[in-house]
PDB file of C-alpha atoms in Angstrom:
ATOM      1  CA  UNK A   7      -6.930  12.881 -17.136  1.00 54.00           C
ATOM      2  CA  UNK A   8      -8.791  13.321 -13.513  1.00 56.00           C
ATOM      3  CA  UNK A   9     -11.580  11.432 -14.922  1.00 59.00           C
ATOM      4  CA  UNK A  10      -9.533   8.483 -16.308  1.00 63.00           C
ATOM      5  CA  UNK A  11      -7.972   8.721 -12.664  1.00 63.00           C
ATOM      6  CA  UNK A  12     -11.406   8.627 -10.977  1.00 63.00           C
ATOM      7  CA  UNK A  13     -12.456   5.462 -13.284  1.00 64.00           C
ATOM      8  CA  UNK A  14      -8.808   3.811 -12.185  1.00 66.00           C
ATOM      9  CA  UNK A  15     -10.529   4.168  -8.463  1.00 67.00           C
ATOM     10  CA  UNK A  16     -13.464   2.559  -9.505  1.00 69.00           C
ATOM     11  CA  UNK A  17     -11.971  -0.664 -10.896  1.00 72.00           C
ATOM     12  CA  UNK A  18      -9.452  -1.079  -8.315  1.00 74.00           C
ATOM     13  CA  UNK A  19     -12.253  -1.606  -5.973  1.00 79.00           C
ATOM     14  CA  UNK A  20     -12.637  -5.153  -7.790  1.00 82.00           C
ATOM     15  CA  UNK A  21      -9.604  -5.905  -6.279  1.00 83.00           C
ATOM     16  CA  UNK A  22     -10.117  -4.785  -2.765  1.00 83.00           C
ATOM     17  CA  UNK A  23     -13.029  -6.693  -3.102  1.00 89.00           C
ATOM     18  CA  UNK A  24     -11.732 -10.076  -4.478  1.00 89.00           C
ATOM     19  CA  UNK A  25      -9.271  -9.565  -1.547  1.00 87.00           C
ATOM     20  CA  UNK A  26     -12.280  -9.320   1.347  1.00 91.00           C
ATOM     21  CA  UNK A  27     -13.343 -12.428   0.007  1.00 93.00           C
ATOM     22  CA  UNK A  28     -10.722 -14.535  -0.212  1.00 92.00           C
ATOM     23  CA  UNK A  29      -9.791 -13.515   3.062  1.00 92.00           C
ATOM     24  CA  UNK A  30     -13.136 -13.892   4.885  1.00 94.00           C
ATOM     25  CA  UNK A  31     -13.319 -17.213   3.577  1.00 94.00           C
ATOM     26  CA  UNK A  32      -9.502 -18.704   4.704  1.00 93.00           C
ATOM     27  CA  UNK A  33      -9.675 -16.564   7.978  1.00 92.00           C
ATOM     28  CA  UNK A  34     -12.461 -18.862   8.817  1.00 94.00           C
ATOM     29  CA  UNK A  35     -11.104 -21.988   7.564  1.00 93.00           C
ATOM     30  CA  UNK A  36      -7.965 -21.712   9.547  1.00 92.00           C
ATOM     31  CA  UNK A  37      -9.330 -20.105  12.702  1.00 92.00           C
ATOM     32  CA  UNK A  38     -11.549 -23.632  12.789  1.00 92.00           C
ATOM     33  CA  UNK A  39      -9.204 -26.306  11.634  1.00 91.00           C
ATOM     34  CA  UNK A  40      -6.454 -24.361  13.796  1.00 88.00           C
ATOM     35  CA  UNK A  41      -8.749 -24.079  16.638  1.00 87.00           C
ATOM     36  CA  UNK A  42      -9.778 -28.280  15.813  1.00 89.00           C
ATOM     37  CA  UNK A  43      -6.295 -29.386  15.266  1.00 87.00           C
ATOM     38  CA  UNK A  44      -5.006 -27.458  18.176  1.00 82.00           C
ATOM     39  CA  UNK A  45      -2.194 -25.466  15.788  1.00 84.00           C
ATOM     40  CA  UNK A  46      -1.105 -22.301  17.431  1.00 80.00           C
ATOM     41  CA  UNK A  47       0.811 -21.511  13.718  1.00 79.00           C
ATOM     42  CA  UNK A  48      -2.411 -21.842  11.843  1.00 86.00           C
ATOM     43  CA  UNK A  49      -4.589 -19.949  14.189  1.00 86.00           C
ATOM     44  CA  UNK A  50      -2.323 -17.022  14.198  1.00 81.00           C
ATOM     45  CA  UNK A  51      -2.381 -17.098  10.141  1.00 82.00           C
ATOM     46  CA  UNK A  52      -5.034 -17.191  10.684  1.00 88.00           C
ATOM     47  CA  UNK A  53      -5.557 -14.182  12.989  1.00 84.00           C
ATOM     48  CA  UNK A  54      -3.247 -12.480  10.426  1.00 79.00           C
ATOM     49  CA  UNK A  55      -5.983 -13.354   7.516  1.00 86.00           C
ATOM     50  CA  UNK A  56      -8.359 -11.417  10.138  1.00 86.00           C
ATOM     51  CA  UNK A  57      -6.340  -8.118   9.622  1.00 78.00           C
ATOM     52  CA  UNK A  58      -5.804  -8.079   6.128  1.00 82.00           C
ATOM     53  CA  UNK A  59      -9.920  -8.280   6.412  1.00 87.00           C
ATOM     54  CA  UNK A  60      -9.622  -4.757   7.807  1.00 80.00           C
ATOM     55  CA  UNK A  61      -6.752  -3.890   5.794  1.00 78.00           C
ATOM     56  CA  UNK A  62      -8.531  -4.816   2.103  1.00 82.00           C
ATOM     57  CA  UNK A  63     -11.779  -2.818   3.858  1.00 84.00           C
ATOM     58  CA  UNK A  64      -9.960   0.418   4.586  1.00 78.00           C
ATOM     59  CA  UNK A  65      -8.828   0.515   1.126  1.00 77.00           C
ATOM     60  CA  UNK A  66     -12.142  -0.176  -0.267  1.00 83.00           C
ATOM     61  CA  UNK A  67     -13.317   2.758   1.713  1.00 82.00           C
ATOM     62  CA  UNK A  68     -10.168   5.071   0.804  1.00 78.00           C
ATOM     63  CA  UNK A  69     -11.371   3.937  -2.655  1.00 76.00           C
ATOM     64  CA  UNK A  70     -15.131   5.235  -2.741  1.00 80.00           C
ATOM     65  CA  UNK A  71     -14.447   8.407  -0.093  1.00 81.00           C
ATOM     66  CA  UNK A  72     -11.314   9.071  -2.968  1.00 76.00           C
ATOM     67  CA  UNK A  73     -13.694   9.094  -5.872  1.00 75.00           C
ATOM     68  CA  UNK A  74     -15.696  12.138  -4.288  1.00 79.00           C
ATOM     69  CA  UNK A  75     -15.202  15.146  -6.168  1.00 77.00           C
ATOM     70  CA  UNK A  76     -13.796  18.449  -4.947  1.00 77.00           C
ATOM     71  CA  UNK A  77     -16.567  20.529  -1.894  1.00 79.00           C
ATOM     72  CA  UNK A  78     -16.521  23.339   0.190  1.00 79.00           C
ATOM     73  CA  UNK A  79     -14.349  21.568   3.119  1.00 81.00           C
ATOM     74  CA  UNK A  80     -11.982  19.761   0.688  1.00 80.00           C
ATOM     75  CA  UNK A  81     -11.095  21.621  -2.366  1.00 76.00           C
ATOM     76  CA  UNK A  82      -8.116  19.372  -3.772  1.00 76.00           C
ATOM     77  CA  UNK A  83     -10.497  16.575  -3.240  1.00 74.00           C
ATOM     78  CA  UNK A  84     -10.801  13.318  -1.082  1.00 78.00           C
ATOM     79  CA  UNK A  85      -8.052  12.264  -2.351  1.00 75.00           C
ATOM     80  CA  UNK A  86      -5.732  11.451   1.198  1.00 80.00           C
ATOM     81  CA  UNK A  87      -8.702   9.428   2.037  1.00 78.00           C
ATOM     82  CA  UNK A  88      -7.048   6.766   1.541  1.00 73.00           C
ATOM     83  CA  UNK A  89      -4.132   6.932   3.376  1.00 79.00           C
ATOM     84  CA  UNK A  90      -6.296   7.775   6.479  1.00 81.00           C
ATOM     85  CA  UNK A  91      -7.810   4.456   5.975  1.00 76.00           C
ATOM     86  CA  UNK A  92      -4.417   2.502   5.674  1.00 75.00           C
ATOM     87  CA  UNK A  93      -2.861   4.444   8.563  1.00 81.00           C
ATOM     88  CA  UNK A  94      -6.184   3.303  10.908  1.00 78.00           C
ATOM     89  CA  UNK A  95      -5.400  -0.125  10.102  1.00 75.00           C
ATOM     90  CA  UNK A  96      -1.966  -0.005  10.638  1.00 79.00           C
ATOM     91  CA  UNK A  97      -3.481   0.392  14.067  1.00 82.00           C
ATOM     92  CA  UNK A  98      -5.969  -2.784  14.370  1.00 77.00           C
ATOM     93  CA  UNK A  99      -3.079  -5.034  12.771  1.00 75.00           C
ATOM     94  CA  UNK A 100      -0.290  -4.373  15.694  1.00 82.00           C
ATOM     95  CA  UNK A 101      -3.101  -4.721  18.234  1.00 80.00           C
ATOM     96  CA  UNK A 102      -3.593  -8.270  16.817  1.00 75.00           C
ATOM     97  CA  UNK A 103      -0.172  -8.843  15.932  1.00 78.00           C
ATOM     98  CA  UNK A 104       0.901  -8.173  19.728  1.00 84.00           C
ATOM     99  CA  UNK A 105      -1.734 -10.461  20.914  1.00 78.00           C
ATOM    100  CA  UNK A 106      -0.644 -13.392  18.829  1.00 75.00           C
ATOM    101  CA  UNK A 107       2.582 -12.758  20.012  1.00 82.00           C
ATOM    102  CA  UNK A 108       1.577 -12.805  23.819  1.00 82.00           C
ATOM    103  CA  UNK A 109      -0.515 -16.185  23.643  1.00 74.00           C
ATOM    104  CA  UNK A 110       1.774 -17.842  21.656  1.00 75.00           C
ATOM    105  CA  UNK A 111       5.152 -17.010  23.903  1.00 80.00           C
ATOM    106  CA  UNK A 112       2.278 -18.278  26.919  1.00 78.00           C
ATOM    107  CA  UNK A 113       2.218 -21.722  25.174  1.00 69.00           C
ATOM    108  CA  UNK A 114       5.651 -22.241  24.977  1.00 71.00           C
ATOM    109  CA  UNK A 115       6.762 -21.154  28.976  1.00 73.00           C
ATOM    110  CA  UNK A 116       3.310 -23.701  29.716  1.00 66.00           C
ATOM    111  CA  UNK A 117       5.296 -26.435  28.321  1.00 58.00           C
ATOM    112  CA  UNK A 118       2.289 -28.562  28.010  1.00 50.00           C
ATOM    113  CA  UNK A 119       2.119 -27.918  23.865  1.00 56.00           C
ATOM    114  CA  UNK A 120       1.217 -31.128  21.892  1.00 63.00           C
ATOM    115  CA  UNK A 121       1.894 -31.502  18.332  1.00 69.00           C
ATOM    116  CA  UNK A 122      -0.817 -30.359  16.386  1.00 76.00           C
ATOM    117  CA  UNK A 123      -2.897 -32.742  13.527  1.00 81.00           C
ATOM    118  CA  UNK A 124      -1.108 -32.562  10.240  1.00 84.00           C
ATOM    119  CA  UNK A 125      -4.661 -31.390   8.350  1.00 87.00           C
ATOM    120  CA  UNK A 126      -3.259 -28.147   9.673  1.00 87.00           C
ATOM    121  CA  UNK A 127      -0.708 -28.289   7.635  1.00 87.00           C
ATOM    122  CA  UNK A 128      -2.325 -29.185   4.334  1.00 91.00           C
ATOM    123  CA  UNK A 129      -5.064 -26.530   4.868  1.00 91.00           C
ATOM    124  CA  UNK A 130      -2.225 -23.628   5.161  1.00 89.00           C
ATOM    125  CA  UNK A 131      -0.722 -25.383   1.863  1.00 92.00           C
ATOM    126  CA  UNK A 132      -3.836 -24.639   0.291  1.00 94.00           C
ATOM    127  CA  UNK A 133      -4.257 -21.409   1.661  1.00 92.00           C
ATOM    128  CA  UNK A 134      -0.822 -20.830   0.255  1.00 91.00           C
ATOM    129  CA  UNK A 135      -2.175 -21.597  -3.091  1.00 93.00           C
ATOM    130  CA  UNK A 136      -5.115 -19.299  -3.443  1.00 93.00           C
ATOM    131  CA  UNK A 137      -3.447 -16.350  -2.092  1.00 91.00           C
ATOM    132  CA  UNK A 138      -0.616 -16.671  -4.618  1.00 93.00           C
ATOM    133  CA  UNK A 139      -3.750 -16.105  -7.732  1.00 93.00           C
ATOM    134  CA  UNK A 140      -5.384 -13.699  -5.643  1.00 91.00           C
ATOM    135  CA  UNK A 141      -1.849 -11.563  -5.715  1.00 91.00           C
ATOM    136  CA  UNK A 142      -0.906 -12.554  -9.600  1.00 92.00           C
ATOM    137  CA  UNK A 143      -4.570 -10.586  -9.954  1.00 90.00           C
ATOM    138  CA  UNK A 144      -4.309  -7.533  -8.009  1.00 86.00           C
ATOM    139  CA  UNK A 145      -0.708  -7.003  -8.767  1.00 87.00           C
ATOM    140  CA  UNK A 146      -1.600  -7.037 -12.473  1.00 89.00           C
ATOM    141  CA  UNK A 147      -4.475  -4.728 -11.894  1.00 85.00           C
ATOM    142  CA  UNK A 148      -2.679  -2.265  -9.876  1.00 80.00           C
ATOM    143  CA  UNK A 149       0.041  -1.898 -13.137  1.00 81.00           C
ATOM    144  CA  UNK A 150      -3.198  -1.526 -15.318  1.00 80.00           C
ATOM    145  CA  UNK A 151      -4.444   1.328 -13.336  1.00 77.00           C
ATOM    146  CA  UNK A 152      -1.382   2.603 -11.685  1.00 70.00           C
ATOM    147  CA  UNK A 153      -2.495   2.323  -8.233  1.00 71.00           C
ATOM    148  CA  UNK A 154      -0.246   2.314  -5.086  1.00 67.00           C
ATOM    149  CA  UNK A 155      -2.598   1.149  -2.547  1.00 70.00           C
ATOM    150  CA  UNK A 156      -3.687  -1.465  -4.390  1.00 75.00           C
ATOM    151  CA  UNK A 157       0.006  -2.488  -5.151  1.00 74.00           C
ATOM    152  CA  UNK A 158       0.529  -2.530  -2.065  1.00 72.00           C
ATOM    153  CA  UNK A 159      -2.170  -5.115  -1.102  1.00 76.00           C
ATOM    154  CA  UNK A 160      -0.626  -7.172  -3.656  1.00 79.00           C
ATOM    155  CA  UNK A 161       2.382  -7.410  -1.690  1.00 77.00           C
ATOM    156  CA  UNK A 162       0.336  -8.046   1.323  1.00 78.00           C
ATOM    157  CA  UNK A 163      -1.137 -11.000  -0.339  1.00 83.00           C
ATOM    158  CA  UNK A 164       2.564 -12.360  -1.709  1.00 81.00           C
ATOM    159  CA  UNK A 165       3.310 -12.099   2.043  1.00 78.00           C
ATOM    160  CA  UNK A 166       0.058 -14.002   3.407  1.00 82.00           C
ATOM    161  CA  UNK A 167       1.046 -16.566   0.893  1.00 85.00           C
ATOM    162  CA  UNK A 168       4.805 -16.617   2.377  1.00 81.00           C
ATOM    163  CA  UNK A 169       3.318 -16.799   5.759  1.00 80.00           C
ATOM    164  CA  UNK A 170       0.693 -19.697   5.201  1.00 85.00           C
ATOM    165  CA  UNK A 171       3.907 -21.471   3.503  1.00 83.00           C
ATOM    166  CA  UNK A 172       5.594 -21.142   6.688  1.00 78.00           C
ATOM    167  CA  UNK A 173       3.171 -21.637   9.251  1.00 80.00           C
ATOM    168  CA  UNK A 174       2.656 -25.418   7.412  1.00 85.00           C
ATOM    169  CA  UNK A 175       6.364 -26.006   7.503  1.00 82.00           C
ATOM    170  CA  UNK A 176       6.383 -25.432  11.308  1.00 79.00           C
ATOM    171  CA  UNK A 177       3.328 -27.656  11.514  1.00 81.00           C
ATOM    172  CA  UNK A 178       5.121 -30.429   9.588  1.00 83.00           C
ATOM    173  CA  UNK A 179       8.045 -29.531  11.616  1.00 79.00           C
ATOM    174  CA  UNK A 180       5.879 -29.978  14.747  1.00 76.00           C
ATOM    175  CA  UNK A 181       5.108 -33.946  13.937  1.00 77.00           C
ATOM    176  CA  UNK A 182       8.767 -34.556  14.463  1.00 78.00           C
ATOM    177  CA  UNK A 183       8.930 -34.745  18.419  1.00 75.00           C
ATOM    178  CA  UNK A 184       8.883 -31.000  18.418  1.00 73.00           C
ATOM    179  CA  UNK A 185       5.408 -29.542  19.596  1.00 70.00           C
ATOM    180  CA  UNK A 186       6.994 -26.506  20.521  1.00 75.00           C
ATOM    181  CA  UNK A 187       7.946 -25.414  16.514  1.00 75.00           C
ATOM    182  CA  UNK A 188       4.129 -25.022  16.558  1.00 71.00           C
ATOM    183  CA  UNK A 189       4.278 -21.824  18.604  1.00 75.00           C
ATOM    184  CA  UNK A 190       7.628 -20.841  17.309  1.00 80.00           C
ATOM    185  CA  UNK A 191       6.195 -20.090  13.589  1.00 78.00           C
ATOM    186  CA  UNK A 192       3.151 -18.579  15.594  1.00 76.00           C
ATOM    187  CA  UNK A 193       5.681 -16.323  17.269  1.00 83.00           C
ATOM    188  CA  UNK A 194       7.313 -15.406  13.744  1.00 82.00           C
ATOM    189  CA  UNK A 195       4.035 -14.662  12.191  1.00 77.00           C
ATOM    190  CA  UNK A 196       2.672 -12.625  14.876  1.00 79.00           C
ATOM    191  CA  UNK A 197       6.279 -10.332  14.731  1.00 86.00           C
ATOM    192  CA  UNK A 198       5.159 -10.185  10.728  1.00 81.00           C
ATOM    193  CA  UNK A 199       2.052  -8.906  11.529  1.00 77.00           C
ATOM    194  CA  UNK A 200       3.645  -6.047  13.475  1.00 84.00           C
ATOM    195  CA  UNK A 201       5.936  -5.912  10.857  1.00 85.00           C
ATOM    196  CA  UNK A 202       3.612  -4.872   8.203  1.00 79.00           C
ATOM    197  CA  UNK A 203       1.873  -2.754  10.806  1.00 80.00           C
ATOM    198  CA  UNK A 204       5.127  -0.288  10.782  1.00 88.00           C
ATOM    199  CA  UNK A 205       5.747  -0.333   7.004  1.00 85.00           C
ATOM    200  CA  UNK A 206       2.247   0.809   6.723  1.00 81.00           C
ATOM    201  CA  UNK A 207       2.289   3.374   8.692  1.00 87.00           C
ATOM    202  CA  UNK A 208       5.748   4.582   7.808  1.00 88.00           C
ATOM    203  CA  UNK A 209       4.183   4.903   4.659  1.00 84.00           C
ATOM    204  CA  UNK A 210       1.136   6.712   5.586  1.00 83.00           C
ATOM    205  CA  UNK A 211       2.408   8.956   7.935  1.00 88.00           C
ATOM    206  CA  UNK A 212       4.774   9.983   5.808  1.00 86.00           C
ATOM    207  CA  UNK A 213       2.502  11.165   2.874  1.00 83.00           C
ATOM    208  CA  UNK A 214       0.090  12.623   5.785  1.00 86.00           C
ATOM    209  CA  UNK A 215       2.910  14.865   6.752  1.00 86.00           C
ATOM    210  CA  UNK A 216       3.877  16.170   3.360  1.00 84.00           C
ATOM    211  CA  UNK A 217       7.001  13.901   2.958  1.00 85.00           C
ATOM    212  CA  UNK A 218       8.152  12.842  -0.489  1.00 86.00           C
ATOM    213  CA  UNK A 219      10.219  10.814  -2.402  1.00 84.00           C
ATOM    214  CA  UNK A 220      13.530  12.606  -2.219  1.00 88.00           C
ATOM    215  CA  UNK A 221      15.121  10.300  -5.422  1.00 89.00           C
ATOM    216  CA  UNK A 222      11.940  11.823  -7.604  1.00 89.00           C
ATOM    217  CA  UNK A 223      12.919  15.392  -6.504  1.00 91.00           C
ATOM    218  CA  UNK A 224      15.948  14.983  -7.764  1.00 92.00           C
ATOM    219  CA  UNK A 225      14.857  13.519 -11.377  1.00 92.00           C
ATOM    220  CA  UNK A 226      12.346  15.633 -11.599  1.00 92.00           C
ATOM    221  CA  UNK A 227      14.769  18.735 -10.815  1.00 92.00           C
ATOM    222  CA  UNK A 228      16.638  17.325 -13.651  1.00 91.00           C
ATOM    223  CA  UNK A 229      13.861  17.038 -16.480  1.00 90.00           C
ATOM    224  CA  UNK A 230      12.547  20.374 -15.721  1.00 92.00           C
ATOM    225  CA  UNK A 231      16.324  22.064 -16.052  1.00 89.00           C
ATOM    226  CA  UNK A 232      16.579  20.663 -19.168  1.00 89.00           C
ATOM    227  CA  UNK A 233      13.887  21.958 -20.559  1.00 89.00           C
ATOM    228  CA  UNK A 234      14.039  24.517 -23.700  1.00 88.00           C
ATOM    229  CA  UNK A 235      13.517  27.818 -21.877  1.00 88.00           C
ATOM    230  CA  UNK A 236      14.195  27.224 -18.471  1.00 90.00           C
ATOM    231  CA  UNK A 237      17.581  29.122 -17.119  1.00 90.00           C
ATOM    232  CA  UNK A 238      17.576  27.246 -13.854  1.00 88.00           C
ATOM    233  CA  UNK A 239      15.273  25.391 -11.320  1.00 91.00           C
ATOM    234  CA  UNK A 240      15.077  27.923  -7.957  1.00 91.00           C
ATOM    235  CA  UNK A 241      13.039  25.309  -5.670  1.00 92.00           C
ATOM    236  CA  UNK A 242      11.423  22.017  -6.099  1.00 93.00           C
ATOM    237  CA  UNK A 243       8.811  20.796  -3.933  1.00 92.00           C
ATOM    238  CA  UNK A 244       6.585  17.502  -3.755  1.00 90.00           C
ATOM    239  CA  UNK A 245       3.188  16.165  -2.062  1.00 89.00           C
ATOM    240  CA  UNK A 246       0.966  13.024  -2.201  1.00 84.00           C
ATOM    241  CA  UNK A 247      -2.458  13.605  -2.704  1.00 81.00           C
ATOM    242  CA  UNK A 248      -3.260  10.079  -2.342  1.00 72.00           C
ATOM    243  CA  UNK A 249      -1.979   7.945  -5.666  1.00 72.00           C
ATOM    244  CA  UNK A 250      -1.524  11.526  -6.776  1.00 80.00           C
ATOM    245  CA  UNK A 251       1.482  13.465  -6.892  1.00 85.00           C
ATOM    246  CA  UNK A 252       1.585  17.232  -6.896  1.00 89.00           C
ATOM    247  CA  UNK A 253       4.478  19.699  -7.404  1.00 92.00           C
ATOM    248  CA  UNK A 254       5.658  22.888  -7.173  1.00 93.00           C
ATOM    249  CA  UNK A 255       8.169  24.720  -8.706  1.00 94.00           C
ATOM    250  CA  UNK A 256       9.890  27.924  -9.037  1.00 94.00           C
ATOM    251  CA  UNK A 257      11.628  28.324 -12.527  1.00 92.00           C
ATOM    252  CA  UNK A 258      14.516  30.862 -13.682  1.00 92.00           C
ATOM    253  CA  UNK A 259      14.093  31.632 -17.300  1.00 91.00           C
ATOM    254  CA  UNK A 260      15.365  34.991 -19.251  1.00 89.00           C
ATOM    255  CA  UNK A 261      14.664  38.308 -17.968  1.00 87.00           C
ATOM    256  CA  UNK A 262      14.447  39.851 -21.338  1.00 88.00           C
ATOM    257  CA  UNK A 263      11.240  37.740 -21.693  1.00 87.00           C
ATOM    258  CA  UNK A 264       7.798  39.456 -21.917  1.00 88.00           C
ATOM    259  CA  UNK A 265       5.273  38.127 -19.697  1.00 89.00           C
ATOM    260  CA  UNK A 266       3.078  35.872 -22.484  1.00 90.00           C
ATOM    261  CA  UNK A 267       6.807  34.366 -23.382  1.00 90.00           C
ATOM    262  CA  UNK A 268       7.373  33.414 -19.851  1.00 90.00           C
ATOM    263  CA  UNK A 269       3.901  31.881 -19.278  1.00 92.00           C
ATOM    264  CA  UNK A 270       4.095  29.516 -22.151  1.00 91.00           C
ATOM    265  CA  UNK A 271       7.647  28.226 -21.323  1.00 92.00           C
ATOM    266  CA  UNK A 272       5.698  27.271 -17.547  1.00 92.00           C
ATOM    267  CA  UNK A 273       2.633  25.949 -19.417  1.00 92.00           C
ATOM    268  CA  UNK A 274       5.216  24.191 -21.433  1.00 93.00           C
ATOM    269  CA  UNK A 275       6.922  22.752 -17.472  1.00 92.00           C
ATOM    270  CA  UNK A 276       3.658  21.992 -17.184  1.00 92.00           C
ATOM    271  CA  UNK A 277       2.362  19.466 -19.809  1.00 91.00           C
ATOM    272  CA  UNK A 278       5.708  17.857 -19.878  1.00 91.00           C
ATOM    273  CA  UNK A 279       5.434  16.630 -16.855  1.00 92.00           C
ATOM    274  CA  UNK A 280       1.779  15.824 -16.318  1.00 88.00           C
ATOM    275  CA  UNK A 281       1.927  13.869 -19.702  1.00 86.00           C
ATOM    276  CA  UNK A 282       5.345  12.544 -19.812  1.00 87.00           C
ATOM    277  CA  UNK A 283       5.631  11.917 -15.759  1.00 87.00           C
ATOM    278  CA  UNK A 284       2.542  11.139 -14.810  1.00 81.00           C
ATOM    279  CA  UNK A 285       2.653  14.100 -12.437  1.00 86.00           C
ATOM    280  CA  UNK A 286      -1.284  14.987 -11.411  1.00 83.00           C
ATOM    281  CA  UNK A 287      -0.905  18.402 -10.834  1.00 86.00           C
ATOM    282  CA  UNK A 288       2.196  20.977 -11.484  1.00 90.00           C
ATOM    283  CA  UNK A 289       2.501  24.799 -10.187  1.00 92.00           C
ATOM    284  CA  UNK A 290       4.988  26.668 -11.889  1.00 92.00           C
ATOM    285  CA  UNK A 291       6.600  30.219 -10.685  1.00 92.00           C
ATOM    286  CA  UNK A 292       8.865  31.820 -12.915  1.00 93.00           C
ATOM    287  CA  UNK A 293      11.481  34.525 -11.660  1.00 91.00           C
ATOM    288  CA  UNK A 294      13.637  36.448 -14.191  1.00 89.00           C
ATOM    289  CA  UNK A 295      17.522  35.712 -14.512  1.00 78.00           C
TER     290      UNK A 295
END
């Protein structure tokens, strides 16, 4: 199972790579027809596009450093790797975010704001487009392989896709005597950058500090007390190890039980819910009743 788990890390880098290039390439296409056209919309997309750069890189990198096995300095493995990664650029994307916001509220007090050329709009059509197969892909992929991080780029590149659709509505928008919708849907995409800056690192920093999914706690408190054997479940606790979950658990069973009996009956805790659940690693205490 770990080395199945280690392959699914391979192949998801295919995706974190498809995503680098897709974004490279329509980060620069909009930063220079944005810049050409004079869209403040399409050069913050743009500017978003830059971020998700970083983004799909840091979980390339979480992706290799994950694959490392176990060492001297990290004996459950590299597996938090990354998180690390996505956390950092949490960081980079509401530094960008904040400065889209700032030059975009600038042109609107300046007043001066023209609207921009309409080829704006068709390239963030476009863009639109291709982000909408590059997330049909990974999203796929990520059920193949049952990976969250890469899931979750998926949903980053449904959102791009959102936000190219709406930057060229507020460039069409723009060619109706209203310049200023221009920087208006700059405005909104820079406050979605910063957006996705916070879920991120809601996200991470919660795994990073031990939290867990308190809804899975309580199914998995229910599977396990159901299981042939088991009196009662004492204490129930969860960790991320990356894509990896990891509990432990403190079992009642019969007190009349010899030690081998009692073993078998946590082996059995065990298997059940590695193989049924998915879980990647289970420790089991038992306590007499």
């Amino acid at each position: 199972m770990e080395q199945e788990k280690y392959n699914n890390l391979k192949l998801g880098e295919r995706g974190a790579i498809i995503s680098i290039i897709a974004y490279i390439c329509l980060s620069i296409l909009k930063l220079v027809i944005g810049y050409v056209s004079d869209s403040d919309a399409l050069q913050a997309d743009g500017l978003n596009n830059t971020t998700d750069i970083i983004a799909s890189i840091a979980v390339l990198v979480g992706l290799k450093i994950s694959q490392r096995p176990p060492d001297k300095n990290h004996r459950y493995g590299h597996w938090k790797s990354e998180t690390i990664a996505s956390m950092v650029a949490s960081f980079i994307m509401v530094a960008v975010g904040i400065q889209v916001l700032m030059e975009a509220s600038t042109s609107i007090f300046q007043g001066t704001k023209e609207s921009p050329n309409i080829m704006a709009a068709y390239v963030g059509v476009f863009s639109a487009f291709v982000m909408y197969f590059v997330y049909r892909y990974n999203k796929n992929l990520a059920q193949k392989i049952h990976s969250k991080s890469l899931m979750a780029a998926a949903k980053d590149n449904i959102s791009d896709a959102w936000v190219s659709i709406g930057a060229a509505i507020g460039i069409f928008g723009s060619q109706l005597n209203m310049p200023w919708l221009d920087s208006v849907t700059a405005i909104a995409v820079g406050l979605l950058i910063c957006k996705t800056a916070w879920d991120i690192f809601r996200v991470t920093s919660l795994e990073l500090s031990d939290g867990f999914d308190e809804d899975k706690i309580h199914l998995y408190y229910d599977v396990i007390k159901e299981l042939d054997g088991v009196k009662g479940v004492k204490e129930i606790k969860g960790r991320n190890y990356g894509n990896n979950e990891v509990l432990d658990v403190v079992i009642l069973v019969n007190s009349t039980l010899g030690i081998k009996e009692a073993h078998d009956i946590a082996t059995f805790v065990e298997k059940v819910m590695t193989n049924e659940h998915g879980v990647y690693d289970v420790h089991v205490h038992v306590e007499p009743n």
